[in-house]
C-alpha cells in the first residue's frame, strides 16, 4: 500500500490529537474507563459536540445519550448514510476502541463540509454511548435504542451500586421516558458503516493496514449465580461443604474446555464471591459467561451443553444454580453491496482486499435490524485491545481516513 499523502497524514495527526483528548476524559485517575452515562461519558459527549460545532455541524445528544450530527445532502430525498461507532470504553481500556471510528468519521464530515459542496446524500454521524455494556451488563444499549430494540426493562437494569439506567439518565439530565424517541425505525438510515480497529492480530501479522469485515460474531451472554452455604473454613469437614466458589471454579474450567474448538470462544471475565473472606467458605458466587461463534447452531448447542453440565456439577456439589441471560445476538452478516464498495475504497486491488469476520461485537449488530451494515477494520499492534497497550499507527489512521473518504465518494455516486 502506497504511503498516505501529506494531507492525509495531517488529518490523521488531527484525529490522533482528538483521540488523546478523549483518552484524558476518564472515570478513573490512573486508567481509561468511560462508562455509560458516567461523568466522563457526559464530558466526552460535550467535547464531541464542541468539535461538531466547530465544524459547523449541529450536533445533539439523543434521549439515551448517543451524540449525533448530520451533514445535509444536496438532495435529502435519499435517506442518510450513517457512520459511527461508540465512545464508551471497558475498564482500563485502550484509547482507540470505538473512538477511532467516531473521530475518523467526524474528520471525513469536516473534510466534506470544508469542500463547500454538500454530499449528494445526507451523512449522519453517531457516537453510541453504550456499546461495551460494562456498567449495566447489557451491551449495545445505545445502538439498540436507535434500532428501536430497547425496552422499559432495559432501563431497569442496575449497575453494581444499584443505580438503574433510568436513574442514570435522569442524573445525566436526560428524560428516560423519552427513550423511545431515540429510535430511527420510522426513517432509518440507508446504510450504517463503522470503522473500527481490528482488535485481533490478523492484519498486524499479515502486514496489512485495512480489511473489509464480512460478518460480526454471534454471542450469548449470561450471569450465573451459585448458592451454597457459607461456613467456617477451619471446622466444616471437606465432605460436608456446599462451597459455591469451588463449584464455580469447576464450572469455569468446564466452560473453557467446552469452548476449546474451532469457531468458538468462551470467557468468564467477571466473578463476585460472598462473603469474600479468606476464612469463610463461599456461600454465593456470581460470574459472567460470554460465549461467541460465527455459527449460530454451534453457539446454541455449546451453550445448551454448558448449562447442562453446570447444572450437573452443582447438583453433585449440593449447591443451587440459576442462569440469567444478559444479552446476545445472532451472527450478523455485512451487506454484500457495502462489502464491494468498501473493498473498492481500500487502496490496491479490490479483489485482493482481505475480508475478515469480527470476533468482537459491534453496534452494527443492532443497526442491522434497520439497515444494511458494513465495517472497515484498521490494523492494531499485535491485535491488542480492551487493554491500555492498544495501539494504532498514525499511517494506518491516514489510510483509514483515505478509505472512508473514498467509500463516501463511491456511495455518493451510487
Ligand atoms: O465485547 C465486544 O466484543 C465489544 O468490544 N464490545
Ligand atoms: Mn470494545
Ligand atoms: Mn468497540
Ligand atoms: Mn463497535
mmCIF file of C-alpha atoms and ligand atoms in Angstrom:
data_model
loop_
_atom_site.group_PDB
_atom_site.id
_atom_site.type_symbol
_atom_site.label_atom_id
_atom_site.label_comp_id
_atom_site.label_asym_id
_atom_site.label_seq_id
_atom_site.Cartn_x
_atom_site.Cartn_y
_atom_site.Cartn_z
ATOM 1 C CA UNK A 1 0.000 0.000 0.000
ATOM 2 C CA UNK A 2 1.491 3.380 -1.017
ATOM 3 C CA UNK A 3 2.311 5.737 1.865
ATOM 4 C CA UNK A 4 -0.506 8.188 2.651
ATOM 5 C CA UNK A 5 -0.355 11.728 1.268
ATOM 6 C CA UNK A 6 0.839 14.653 3.359
ATOM 7 C CA UNK A 7 -2.736 15.855 3.609
ATOM 8 C CA UNK A 8 -3.987 12.509 4.895
ATOM 9 C CA UNK A 9 -1.106 12.358 7.389
ATOM 10 C CA UNK A 10 -2.011 15.837 8.666
ATOM 11 C CA UNK A 11 -5.641 14.756 9.062
ATOM 12 C CA UNK A 12 -4.529 11.564 10.797
ATOM 13 C CA UNK A 13 -2.482 13.576 13.294
ATOM 14 C CA UNK A 14 -5.537 15.755 13.953
ATOM 15 C CA UNK A 15 -7.603 12.607 14.614
ATOM 16 C CA UNK A 16 -4.863 11.289 16.898
ATOM 17 C CA UNK A 17 -4.847 14.567 18.869
ATOM 18 C CA UNK A 18 -8.582 14.176 19.449
ATOM 19 C CA UNK A 19 -8.183 10.513 20.386
ATOM 20 C CA UNK A 20 -5.685 11.642 23.009
ATOM 21 C CA UNK A 21 -8.042 14.417 24.164
ATOM 22 C CA UNK A 22 -10.888 11.909 24.656
ATOM 23 C CA UNK A 23 -8.489 9.441 26.298
ATOM 24 C CA UNK A 24 -7.849 12.048 29.000
ATOM 25 C CA UNK A 25 -11.557 12.018 29.899
ATOM 26 C CA UNK A 26 -11.913 9.080 32.259
ATOM 27 C CA UNK A 27 -13.817 7.993 35.370
ATOM 28 C CA UNK A 28 -10.512 6.665 36.745
ATOM 29 C CA UNK A 29 -7.482 8.721 37.659
ATOM 30 C CA UNK A 30 -4.870 6.214 36.517
ATOM 31 C CA UNK A 31 -6.647 4.329 33.713
ATOM 32 C CA UNK A 32 -9.049 4.990 30.827
ATOM 33 C CA UNK A 33 -12.508 3.919 31.940
ATOM 34 C CA UNK A 34 -15.510 5.761 30.478
ATOM 35 C CA UNK A 35 -18.750 4.007 31.322
ATOM 36 C CA UNK A 36 -22.225 4.751 30.005
ATOM 37 C CA UNK A 37 -23.780 7.921 31.479
ATOM 38 C CA UNK A 38 -20.841 8.423 33.838
ATOM 39 C CA UNK A 39 -19.458 11.947 34.397
ATOM 40 C CA UNK A 40 -16.660 11.082 31.951
ATOM 41 C CA UNK A 41 -19.133 9.962 29.282
ATOM 42 C CA UNK A 42 -21.115 13.187 29.624
ATOM 43 C CA UNK A 43 -17.896 15.234 29.455
ATOM 44 C CA UNK A 44 -16.774 13.300 26.363
ATOM 45 C CA UNK A 45 -20.169 13.945 24.772
ATOM 46 C CA UNK A 46 -19.761 17.662 25.410
ATOM 47 C CA UNK A 47 -16.285 17.607 23.880
ATOM 48 C CA UNK A 48 -17.564 15.797 20.804
ATOM 49 C CA UNK A 49 -20.447 18.260 20.463
ATOM 50 C CA UNK A 50 -17.987 21.157 20.618
ATOM 51 C CA UNK A 51 -15.888 19.622 17.819
ATOM 52 C CA UNK A 52 -19.028 19.131 15.757
ATOM 53 C CA UNK A 53 -20.000 22.756 16.347
ATOM 54 C CA UNK A 54 -16.511 23.918 15.342
ATOM 55 C CA UNK A 55 -17.045 22.019 12.087
ATOM 56 C CA UNK A 56 -20.355 23.761 11.526
ATOM 57 C CA UNK A 57 -22.280 20.560 12.201
ATOM 58 C CA UNK A 58 -25.285 20.824 14.527
ATOM 59 C CA UNK A 59 -24.755 18.004 16.944
ATOM 60 C CA UNK A 60 -27.145 16.891 19.629
ATOM 61 C CA UNK A 61 -27.494 14.171 22.250
ATOM 62 C CA UNK A 62 -30.475 11.855 21.760
ATOM 63 C CA UNK A 63 -32.669 10.733 24.719
ATOM 64 C CA UNK A 64 -30.316 7.874 25.678
ATOM 65 C CA UNK A 65 -27.045 9.783 25.445
ATOM 66 C CA UNK A 66 -25.911 8.973 21.882
ATOM 67 C CA UNK A 67 -24.347 12.029 20.177
ATOM 68 C CA UNK A 68 -25.486 12.636 16.604
ATOM 69 C CA UNK A 69 -24.850 15.190 13.860
ATOM 70 C CA UNK A 70 -25.717 15.247 10.188
ATOM 71 C CA UNK A 71 -24.259 16.874 7.090
ATOM 72 C CA UNK A 72 -27.196 17.688 4.810
ATOM 73 C CA UNK A 73 -27.024 16.398 1.243
ATOM 74 C CA UNK A 74 -27.819 18.236 -1.989
ATOM 75 C CA UNK A 75 -30.933 16.147 -2.065
ATOM 76 C CA UNK A 76 -32.398 14.887 1.139
ATOM 77 C CA UNK A 77 -34.700 12.636 -0.851
ATOM 78 C CA UNK A 78 -32.370 9.664 -0.158
ATOM 79 C CA UNK A 79 -32.129 8.540 3.483
ATOM 80 C CA UNK A 80 -28.795 9.331 5.120
ATOM 81 C CA UNK A 81 -25.665 7.229 5.048
ATOM 82 C CA UNK A 82 -24.837 6.739 8.732
ATOM 83 C CA UNK A 83 -21.272 6.449 10.007
ATOM 84 C CA UNK A 84 -20.178 5.986 13.567
ATOM 85 C CA UNK A 85 -19.013 3.869 16.447
ATOM 86 C CA UNK A 86 -19.066 4.176 20.238
ATOM 87 C CA UNK A 87 -17.286 6.365 22.787
ATOM 88 C CA UNK A 88 -17.797 4.351 25.919
ATOM 89 C CA UNK A 89 -14.953 2.043 26.961
ATOM 90 C CA UNK A 90 -14.245 -1.051 29.023
ATOM 91 C CA UNK A 91 -12.377 -0.658 32.320
ATOM 92 C CA UNK A 92 -8.663 0.163 31.953
ATOM 93 C CA UNK A 93 -9.226 0.428 28.208
ATOM 94 C CA UNK A 94 -7.194 1.298 25.175
ATOM 95 C CA UNK A 95 -7.895 4.667 23.588
ATOM 96 C CA UNK A 96 -8.853 3.546 20.037
ATOM 97 C CA UNK A 97 -11.713 1.057 20.569
ATOM 98 C CA UNK A 98 -14.771 2.971 19.370
ATOM 99 C CA UNK A 99 -13.332 6.488 19.413
ATOM 100 C CA UNK A 100 -11.195 5.796 16.333
ATOM 101 C CA UNK A 101 -14.307 5.137 14.227
ATOM 102 C CA UNK A 102 -16.176 8.149 15.582
ATOM 103 C CA UNK A 103 -13.272 10.571 15.067
ATOM 104 C CA UNK A 104 -12.290 9.325 11.600
ATOM 105 C CA UNK A 105 -15.923 9.734 10.524
ATOM 106 C CA UNK A 106 -16.044 13.233 12.053
ATOM 107 C CA UNK A 107 -12.833 14.129 10.209
ATOM 108 C CA UNK A 108 -14.357 12.959 6.918
ATOM 109 C CA UNK A 109 -17.505 15.031 7.545
ATOM 110 C CA UNK A 110 -15.377 18.097 8.343
ATOM 111 C CA UNK A 111 -13.441 17.468 5.139
ATOM 112 C CA UNK A 112 -16.666 17.273 3.135
ATOM 113 C CA UNK A 113 -18.013 20.414 4.810
ATOM 114 C CA UNK A 114 -14.785 22.298 4.047
ATOM 115 C CA UNK A 115 -15.079 21.175 0.412
ATOM 116 C CA UNK A 116 -18.007 23.573 0.197
ATOM 117 C CA UNK A 117 -20.025 21.188 -1.950
ATOM 118 C CA UNK A 118 -22.621 19.195 0.026
ATOM 119 C CA UNK A 119 -22.565 15.422 -0.459
ATOM 120 C CA UNK A 120 -25.255 14.039 -2.761
ATOM 121 C CA UNK A 121 -26.816 12.250 0.222
ATOM 122 C CA UNK A 122 -27.119 13.353 3.849
ATOM 123 C CA UNK A 123 -24.366 11.831 6.001
ATOM 124 C CA UNK A 124 -25.151 11.221 9.663
ATOM 125 C CA UNK A 125 -22.552 10.577 12.351
ATOM 126 C CA UNK A 126 -23.393 8.797 15.616
ATOM 127 C CA UNK A 127 -21.272 8.248 18.710
ATOM 128 C CA UNK A 128 -23.082 5.499 20.606
ATOM 129 C CA UNK A 129 -22.964 5.874 24.381
ATOM 130 C CA UNK A 130 -23.076 2.251 25.483
ATOM 131 C CA UNK A 131 -21.581 -0.397 23.228
ATOM 132 C CA UNK A 132 -19.451 -2.183 25.819
ATOM 133 C CA UNK A 133 -22.226 -2.672 28.379
ATOM 134 C CA UNK A 134 -19.717 -2.678 31.258
ATOM 135 C CA UNK A 135 -21.762 -0.534 33.670
ATOM 136 C CA UNK A 136 -25.202 -2.117 33.339
ATOM 137 C CA UNK A 137 -24.246 -5.541 31.967
ATOM 138 C CA UNK A 138 -26.153 -5.304 28.686
ATOM 139 C CA UNK A 139 -24.172 -4.387 25.574
ATOM 140 C CA UNK A 140 -25.030 -2.098 22.631
ATOM 141 C CA UNK A 141 -27.742 -0.277 24.604
ATOM 142 C CA UNK A 142 -27.209 2.928 22.585
ATOM 143 C CA UNK A 143 -27.490 1.355 19.137
ATOM 144 C CA UNK A 144 -30.328 -0.904 20.287
ATOM 145 C CA UNK A 145 -32.254 2.247 21.237
ATOM 146 C CA UNK A 146 -31.563 3.702 17.769
ATOM 147 C CA UNK A 147 -32.723 0.415 16.222
ATOM 148 C CA UNK A 148 -35.933 0.546 18.286
ATOM 149 C CA UNK A 149 -34.984 -2.593 20.256
ATOM 150 C CA UNK A 150 -34.677 -1.077 23.750
ATOM 151 C CA UNK A 151 -37.488 -1.816 26.189
ATOM 152 C CA UNK A 152 -38.528 -0.360 29.543
ATOM 153 C CA UNK A 153 -36.878 -3.455 31.099
ATOM 154 C CA UNK A 154 -33.534 -2.287 29.749
ATOM 155 C CA UNK A 155 -33.964 0.918 31.761
ATOM 156 C CA UNK A 156 -34.464 -1.140 34.915
ATOM 157 C CA UNK A 157 -31.007 -2.724 34.610
ATOM 158 C CA UNK A 158 -28.905 -1.621 37.593
ATOM 159 C CA UNK A 159 -25.161 -1.088 37.962
ATOM 160 C CA UNK A 160 -23.173 -2.623 40.876
ATOM 161 C CA UNK A 161 -24.179 0.376 43.042
ATOM 162 C CA UNK A 162 -27.851 -0.292 42.349
ATOM 163 C CA UNK A 163 -28.244 2.757 40.080
ATOM 164 C CA UNK A 164 -30.642 1.900 37.232
ATOM 165 C CA UNK A 165 -30.275 3.077 33.632
ATOM 166 C CA UNK A 166 -33.453 5.062 34.273
ATOM 167 C CA UNK A 167 -31.926 6.908 37.259
ATOM 168 C CA UNK A 168 -28.587 7.367 35.495
ATOM 169 C CA UNK A 169 -30.366 9.003 32.545
ATOM 170 C CA UNK A 170 -32.081 11.418 34.937
ATOM 171 C CA UNK A 171 -28.784 12.097 36.745
ATOM 172 C CA UNK A 172 -27.227 12.932 33.366
ATOM 173 C CA UNK A 173 -30.160 15.300 32.640
ATOM 174 C CA UNK A 174 -31.872 13.061 30.092
ATOM 175 C CA UNK A 175 -35.568 12.219 30.160
ATOM 176 C CA UNK A 176 -35.786 8.387 30.384
ATOM 177 C CA UNK A 177 -39.485 8.423 29.457
ATOM 178 C CA UNK A 178 -38.375 9.711 26.046
ATOM 179 C CA UNK A 179 -36.042 6.766 25.337
ATOM 180 C CA UNK A 180 -38.275 5.507 22.518
ATOM 181 C CA UNK A 181 -37.669 8.802 20.671
ATOM 182 C CA UNK A 182 -34.076 7.686 20.096
ATOM 183 C CA UNK A 183 -35.395 5.124 17.637
ATOM 184 C CA UNK A 184 -34.702 5.758 13.947
ATOM 185 C CA UNK A 185 -37.053 2.962 12.831
ATOM 186 C CA UNK A 186 -39.580 5.433 11.314
ATOM 187 C CA UNK A 187 -36.947 6.849 8.988
ATOM 188 C CA UNK A 188 -33.948 4.527 9.068
ATOM 189 C CA UNK A 189 -30.615 5.398 7.505
ATOM 190 C CA UNK A 190 -29.952 3.847 4.100
ATOM 191 C CA UNK A 191 -26.815 2.141 5.451
ATOM 192 C CA UNK A 192 -24.621 2.077 8.543
ATOM 193 C CA UNK A 193 -20.852 1.813 8.080
ATOM 194 C CA UNK A 194 -18.463 1.582 11.034
ATOM 195 C CA UNK A 195 -14.691 1.864 11.024
ATOM 196 C CA UNK A 196 -13.035 0.077 13.947
ATOM 197 C CA UNK A 197 -9.635 -1.262 14.934
ATOM 198 C CA UNK A 198 -9.484 -4.996 14.271
ATOM 199 C CA UNK A 199 -8.924 -5.917 17.935
ATOM 200 C CA UNK A 200 -7.251 -9.070 16.626
ATOM 201 C CA UNK A 201 -3.799 -9.958 15.227
ATOM 202 C CA UNK A 202 -4.586 -10.878 11.590
ATOM 203 C CA UNK A 203 -3.773 -7.539 9.903
ATOM 204 C CA UNK A 204 -0.679 -6.971 12.025
ATOM 205 C CA UNK A 205 0.643 -10.469 11.274
ATOM 206 C CA UNK A 206 -0.136 -10.052 7.537
ATOM 207 C CA UNK A 207 1.437 -6.590 7.465
ATOM 208 C CA UNK A 208 -1.738 -5.054 6.063
ATOM 209 C CA UNK A 209 -3.346 -1.775 7.064
ATOM 210 C CA UNK A 210 -7.051 -2.257 6.354
ATOM 211 C CA UNK A 211 -9.593 -5.011 5.813
ATOM 212 C CA UNK A 212 -13.260 -5.334 4.970
ATOM 213 C CA UNK A 213 -15.424 -7.051 7.582
ATOM 214 C CA UNK A 214 -17.586 -9.921 6.296
ATOM 215 C CA UNK A 215 -19.630 -10.655 9.439
ATOM 216 C CA UNK A 216 -19.896 -9.960 13.159
ATOM 217 C CA UNK A 217 -19.759 -12.879 15.560
ATOM 218 C CA UNK A 218 -22.865 -14.216 17.286
ATOM 219 C CA UNK A 219 -22.836 -14.278 21.094
ATOM 220 C CA UNK A 220 -24.644 -15.433 24.193
ATOM 221 C CA UNK A 221 -24.071 -13.557 27.475
ATOM 222 C CA UNK A 222 -25.250 -14.866 30.822
ATOM 223 C CA UNK A 223 -24.876 -14.264 34.537
ATOM 224 C CA UNK A 224 -24.557 -17.495 36.546
ATOM 225 C CA UNK A 225 -25.365 -17.438 40.276
ATOM 226 C CA UNK A 226 -24.397 -20.350 42.533
ATOM 227 C CA UNK A 227 -25.783 -20.541 46.056
ATOM 228 C CA UNK A 228 -24.202 -22.915 48.597
ATOM 229 C CA UNK A 229 -23.651 -22.471 52.326
ATOM 230 C CA UNK A 230 -21.130 -20.141 53.949
ATOM 231 C CA UNK A 231 -19.209 -21.772 56.755
ATOM 232 C CA UNK A 232 -16.108 -21.765 58.912
ATOM 233 C CA UNK A 233 -13.002 -22.555 56.839
ATOM 234 C CA UNK A 234 -11.454 -24.387 59.795
ATOM 235 C CA UNK A 235 -14.256 -26.509 61.146
ATOM 236 C CA UNK A 236 -16.513 -27.701 58.300
ATOM 237 C CA UNK A 237 -15.271 -31.105 57.101
ATOM 238 C CA UNK A 238 -14.459 -31.201 53.344
ATOM 239 C CA UNK A 239 -17.097 -33.896 52.826
ATOM 240 C CA UNK A 240 -19.879 -31.665 54.228
ATOM 241 C CA UNK A 241 -19.273 -28.446 52.314
ATOM 242 C CA UNK A 242 -21.576 -26.635 49.896
ATOM 243 C CA UNK A 243 -18.771 -24.464 48.594
ATOM 244 C CA UNK A 244 -20.102 -22.076 45.926
ATOM 245 C CA UNK A 245 -16.623 -20.895 44.868
ATOM 246 C CA UNK A 246 -15.209 -24.412 44.417
ATOM 247 C CA UNK A 247 -18.295 -25.247 42.336
ATOM 248 C CA UNK A 248 -17.796 -22.089 40.249
ATOM 249 C CA UNK A 249 -14.141 -22.969 39.718
ATOM 250 C CA UNK A 250 -15.081 -26.420 38.345
ATOM 251 C CA UNK A 251 -17.717 -24.773 36.111
ATOM 252 C CA UNK A 252 -15.263 -22.196 34.756
ATOM 253 C CA UNK A 253 -12.773 -24.911 33.772
ATOM 254 C CA UNK A 254 -15.621 -26.811 32.115
ATOM 255 C CA UNK A 255 -16.601 -23.705 30.112
ATOM 256 C CA UNK A 256 -13.015 -23.289 28.929
ATOM 257 C CA UNK A 257 -12.856 -26.948 27.834
ATOM 258 C CA UNK A 258 -16.232 -26.818 26.066
ATOM 259 C CA UNK A 259 -15.116 -23.780 24.027
ATOM 260 C CA UNK A 260 -11.700 -25.126 23.016
ATOM 261 C CA UNK A 261 -12.812 -25.855 19.439
ATOM 262 C CA UNK A 262 -12.713 -24.081 16.046
ATOM 263 C CA UNK A 263 -15.024 -21.062 15.638
ATOM 264 C CA UNK A 264 -15.817 -20.881 19.343
ATOM 265 C CA UNK A 265 -14.614 -18.715 22.220
ATOM 266 C CA UNK A 266 -15.819 -18.664 25.830
ATOM 267 C CA UNK A 267 -14.860 -16.192 28.547
ATOM 268 C CA UNK A 268 -15.619 -15.718 32.235
ATOM 269 C CA UNK A 269 -14.476 -12.163 32.855
ATOM 270 C CA UNK A 270 -16.467 -11.213 35.932
ATOM 271 C CA UNK A 271 -16.659 -13.090 39.236
ATOM 272 C CA UNK A 272 -18.106 -11.940 42.558
ATOM 273 C CA UNK A 273 -17.972 -14.093 45.673
ATOM 274 C CA UNK A 274 -19.736 -13.690 49.009
ATOM 275 C CA UNK A 275 -18.730 -13.089 51.725
ATOM 276 C CA UNK A 276 -15.325 -12.831 50.012
ATOM 277 C CA UNK A 277 -13.299 -13.632 53.139
ATOM 278 C CA UNK A 278 -10.293 -15.939 53.328
ATOM 279 C CA UNK A 279 -11.519 -17.878 56.372
ATOM 280 C CA UNK A 280 -15.117 -18.346 55.171
ATOM 281 C CA UNK A 281 -16.417 -20.988 52.750
ATOM 282 C CA UNK A 282 -18.091 -19.009 49.941
ATOM 283 C CA UNK A 283 -21.870 -19.173 50.177
ATOM 284 C CA UNK A 284 -22.667 -17.321 46.970
ATOM 285 C CA UNK A 285 -20.841 -16.698 43.696
ATOM 286 C CA UNK A 286 -21.916 -14.815 40.568
ATOM 287 C CA UNK A 287 -19.942 -14.992 37.360
ATOM 288 C CA UNK A 288 -20.377 -13.818 33.770
ATOM 289 C CA UNK A 289 -20.428 -16.032 30.706
ATOM 290 C CA UNK A 290 -19.549 -14.671 27.239
ATOM 291 C CA UNK A 291 -19.711 -17.333 24.508
ATOM 292 C CA UNK A 292 -19.249 -16.495 20.815
ATOM 293 C CA UNK A 293 -19.294 -18.186 17.433
ATOM 294 C CA UNK A 294 -19.991 -17.267 13.821
ATOM 295 C CA UNK A 295 -22.140 -20.414 13.637
ATOM 296 C CA UNK A 296 -25.482 -19.839 15.387
ATOM 297 C CA UNK A 297 -26.361 -23.549 15.585
ATOM 298 C CA UNK A 298 -22.973 -24.378 17.105
ATOM 299 C CA UNK A 299 -23.331 -21.491 19.564
ATOM 300 C CA UNK A 300 -26.715 -22.790 20.702
ATOM 301 C CA UNK A 301 -25.581 -26.405 21.098
ATOM 302 C CA UNK A 302 -22.410 -25.488 23.027
ATOM 303 C CA UNK A 303 -24.298 -23.075 25.312
ATOM 304 C CA UNK A 304 -27.034 -25.646 25.992
ATOM 305 C CA UNK A 305 -24.349 -28.250 26.748
ATOM 306 C CA UNK A 306 -22.547 -25.906 29.117
ATOM 307 C CA UNK A 307 -25.743 -25.117 31.005
ATOM 308 C CA UNK A 308 -26.495 -28.844 31.390
ATOM 309 C CA UNK A 309 -23.000 -29.657 32.673
ATOM 310 C CA UNK A 310 -23.025 -26.719 35.112
ATOM 311 C CA UNK A 311 -26.341 -27.973 36.486
ATOM 312 C CA UNK A 312 -24.823 -31.495 36.920
ATOM 313 C CA UNK A 313 -21.755 -30.099 38.729
ATOM 314 C CA UNK A 314 -23.932 -28.036 41.075
ATOM 315 C CA UNK A 315 -26.295 -30.936 41.793
ATOM 316 C CA UNK A 316 -23.319 -33.159 42.664
ATOM 317 C CA UNK A 317 -21.974 -30.451 44.970
ATOM 318 C CA UNK A 318 -25.393 -29.814 46.526
ATOM 319 C CA UNK A 319 -25.437 -26.112 45.576
ATOM 320 C CA UNK A 320 -28.160 -24.253 43.669
ATOM 321 C CA UNK A 321 -27.552 -22.587 40.323
ATOM 322 C CA UNK A 322 -29.521 -20.018 38.328
ATOM 323 C CA UNK A 323 -28.826 -18.578 34.848
ATOM 324 C CA UNK A 324 -29.803 -15.088 33.711
ATOM 325 C CA UNK A 325 -29.384 -14.221 30.021
ATOM 326 C CA UNK A 326 -27.945 -10.707 29.893
ATOM 327 C CA UNK A 327 -27.511 -10.323 26.163
ATOM 328 C CA UNK A 328 -26.522 -11.923 22.944
ATOM 329 C CA UNK A 329 -27.123 -11.797 19.230
ATOM 330 C CA UNK A 330 -27.181 -13.960 16.145
ATOM 331 C CA UNK A 331 -24.135 -13.812 13.878
ATOM 332 C CA UNK A 332 -24.617 -10.697 11.712
ATOM 333 C CA UNK A 333 -23.633 -10.675 8.040
ATOM 334 C CA UNK A 334 -22.388 -7.440 6.469
ATOM 335 C CA UNK A 335 -24.196 -6.324 3.319
ATOM 336 C CA UNK A 336 -22.679 -7.594 0.031
ATOM 337 C CA UNK A 337 -23.144 -4.270 -1.795
ATOM 338 C CA UNK A 338 -21.401 -2.375 1.034
ATOM 339 C CA UNK A 339 -18.663 -5.016 1.153
ATOM 340 C CA UNK A 340 -17.952 -4.452 -2.555
ATOM 341 C CA UNK A 341 -17.890 -0.675 -2.106
ATOM 342 C CA UNK A 342 -15.612 -0.951 0.924
ATOM 343 C CA UNK A 343 -13.246 -3.261 -0.993
ATOM 344 C CA UNK A 344 -13.073 -0.672 -3.793
ATOM 345 C CA UNK A 345 -12.382 2.038 -1.166
ATOM 346 C CA UNK A 346 -9.303 0.297 0.198
ATOM 347 C CA UNK A 347 -6.197 1.085 -1.890
ATOM 348 C CA UNK A 348 -4.879 -1.757 -4.028
ATOM 349 C CA UNK A 349 -6.689 -4.498 -5.863
ATOM 350 C CA UNK A 350 -10.344 -4.651 -4.735
ATOM 351 C CA UNK A 351 -10.434 -8.420 -5.159
ATOM 352 C CA UNK A 352 -7.312 -8.780 -3.049
ATOM 353 C CA UNK A 353 -8.661 -6.829 -0.089
ATOM 354 C CA UNK A 354 -8.792 -9.088 2.955
ATOM 355 C CA UNK A 355 -12.265 -9.990 4.230
ATOM 356 C CA UNK A 356 -12.296 -10.632 7.951
ATOM 357 C CA UNK A 357 -15.034 -11.890 10.275
ATOM 358 C CA UNK A 358 -15.180 -9.882 13.500
ATOM 359 C CA UNK A 359 -14.728 -11.773 16.772
ATOM 360 C CA UNK A 360 -15.661 -8.583 18.593
ATOM 361 C CA UNK A 361 -19.233 -7.397 18.876
ATOM 362 C CA UNK A 362 -20.156 -4.044 17.361
ATOM 363 C CA UNK A 363 -23.040 -1.603 17.110
ATOM 364 C CA UNK A 364 -23.675 -2.935 13.627
ATOM 365 C CA UNK A 365 -25.372 -5.931 15.291
ATOM 366 C CA UNK A 366 -28.209 -3.640 16.407
ATOM 367 C CA UNK A 367 -28.135 -1.413 13.316
ATOM 368 C CA UNK A 368 -28.502 -4.462 11.028
ATOM 369 C CA UNK A 369 -32.111 -4.633 12.247
ATOM 370 C CA UNK A 370 -32.975 -1.370 10.472
ATOM 371 C CA UNK A 371 -30.490 -1.057 7.587
ATOM 372 C CA UNK A 372 -27.664 -2.834 5.742
ATOM 373 C CA UNK A 373 -24.307 -2.598 7.541
ATOM 374 C CA UNK A 374 -20.658 -2.526 6.547
ATOM 375 C CA UNK A 375 -17.416 -2.339 8.529
ATOM 376 C CA UNK A 376 -13.824 -1.383 7.815
ATOM 377 C CA UNK A 377 -11.061 -2.784 10.044
ATOM 378 C CA UNK A 378 -7.817 -0.988 10.809
ATOM 379 C CA UNK A 379 -4.674 -2.788 11.952
ATOM 380 C CA UNK A 380 -3.832 -2.515 15.629
ATOM 381 C CA UNK A 381 -0.471 -3.516 17.093
ATOM 382 C CA UNK A 382 -0.400 -7.251 17.914
ATOM 383 C CA UNK A 383 -4.211 -7.170 17.923
ATOM 384 C CA UNK A 384 -4.159 -5.853 21.484
ATOM 385 C CA UNK A 385 -7.464 -4.312 22.609
ATOM 386 C CA UNK A 386 -9.527 -3.930 25.797
ATOM 387 C CA UNK A 387 -6.093 -3.118 27.234
ATOM 388 C CA UNK A 388 -4.160 0.138 27.764
ATOM 389 C CA UNK A 389 -1.449 -1.033 25.332
ATOM 390 C CA UNK A 390 -3.916 -0.876 22.411
ATOM 391 C CA UNK A 391 -2.150 0.992 19.592
ATOM 392 C CA UNK A 392 -2.976 2.089 16.027
ATOM 393 C CA UNK A 393 -0.200 3.590 13.885
ATOM 394 C CA UNK A 394 -0.807 7.104 12.513
ATOM 395 C CA UNK A 395 -0.065 5.859 8.971
ATOM 396 C CA UNK A 396 -2.891 3.337 9.338
ATOM 397 C CA UNK A 397 -5.195 6.106 10.593
ATOM 398 C CA UNK A 398 -4.275 8.100 7.474
ATOM 399 C CA UNK A 399 -5.037 5.065 5.295
ATOM 400 C CA UNK A 400 -8.346 4.636 7.138
ATOM 401 C CA UNK A 401 -9.316 8.274 6.520
ATOM 402 C CA UNK A 402 -8.452 7.871 2.844
ATOM 403 C CA UNK A 403 -10.547 4.716 2.624
ATOM 404 C CA UNK A 404 -13.511 6.353 4.376
ATOM 405 C CA UNK A 405 -13.243 9.405 2.064
ATOM 406 C CA UNK A 406 -13.239 7.050 -0.914
ATOM 407 C CA UNK A 407 -16.137 4.998 0.407
ATOM 408 C CA UNK A 408 -18.240 8.165 0.826
ATOM 409 C CA UNK A 409 -17.298 9.232 -2.716
ATOM 410 C CA UNK A 410 -18.368 5.854 -4.149
ATOM 411 C CA UNK A 411 -21.504 5.856 -2.032
ATOM 412 C CA UNK A 412 -22.482 9.367 -3.171
ATOM 413 C CA UNK A 413 -22.164 8.339 -6.805
ATOM 414 C CA UNK A 414 -24.300 5.232 -6.408
HETATM 415 O O1 LIG B 1 -17.188 -7.274 23.630
HETATM 416 C C1 LIG B 1 -17.032 -6.914 22.476
HETATM 417 O O2 LIG B 1 -16.855 -7.717 21.603
HETATM 418 C C2 LIG B 1 -17.050 -5.459 22.103
HETATM 419 O O3 LIG B 1 -15.760 -4.954 22.169
HETATM 420 N N1 LIG B 1 -17.914 -4.734 22.959
HETATM 421 MN MN1 LIG B 2 -14.738 -2.994 22.929
HETATM 422 MN MN1 LIG B 3 -15.604 -1.389 20.094
HETATM 423 MN MN1 LIG B 4 -18.196 -1.164 17.502
#
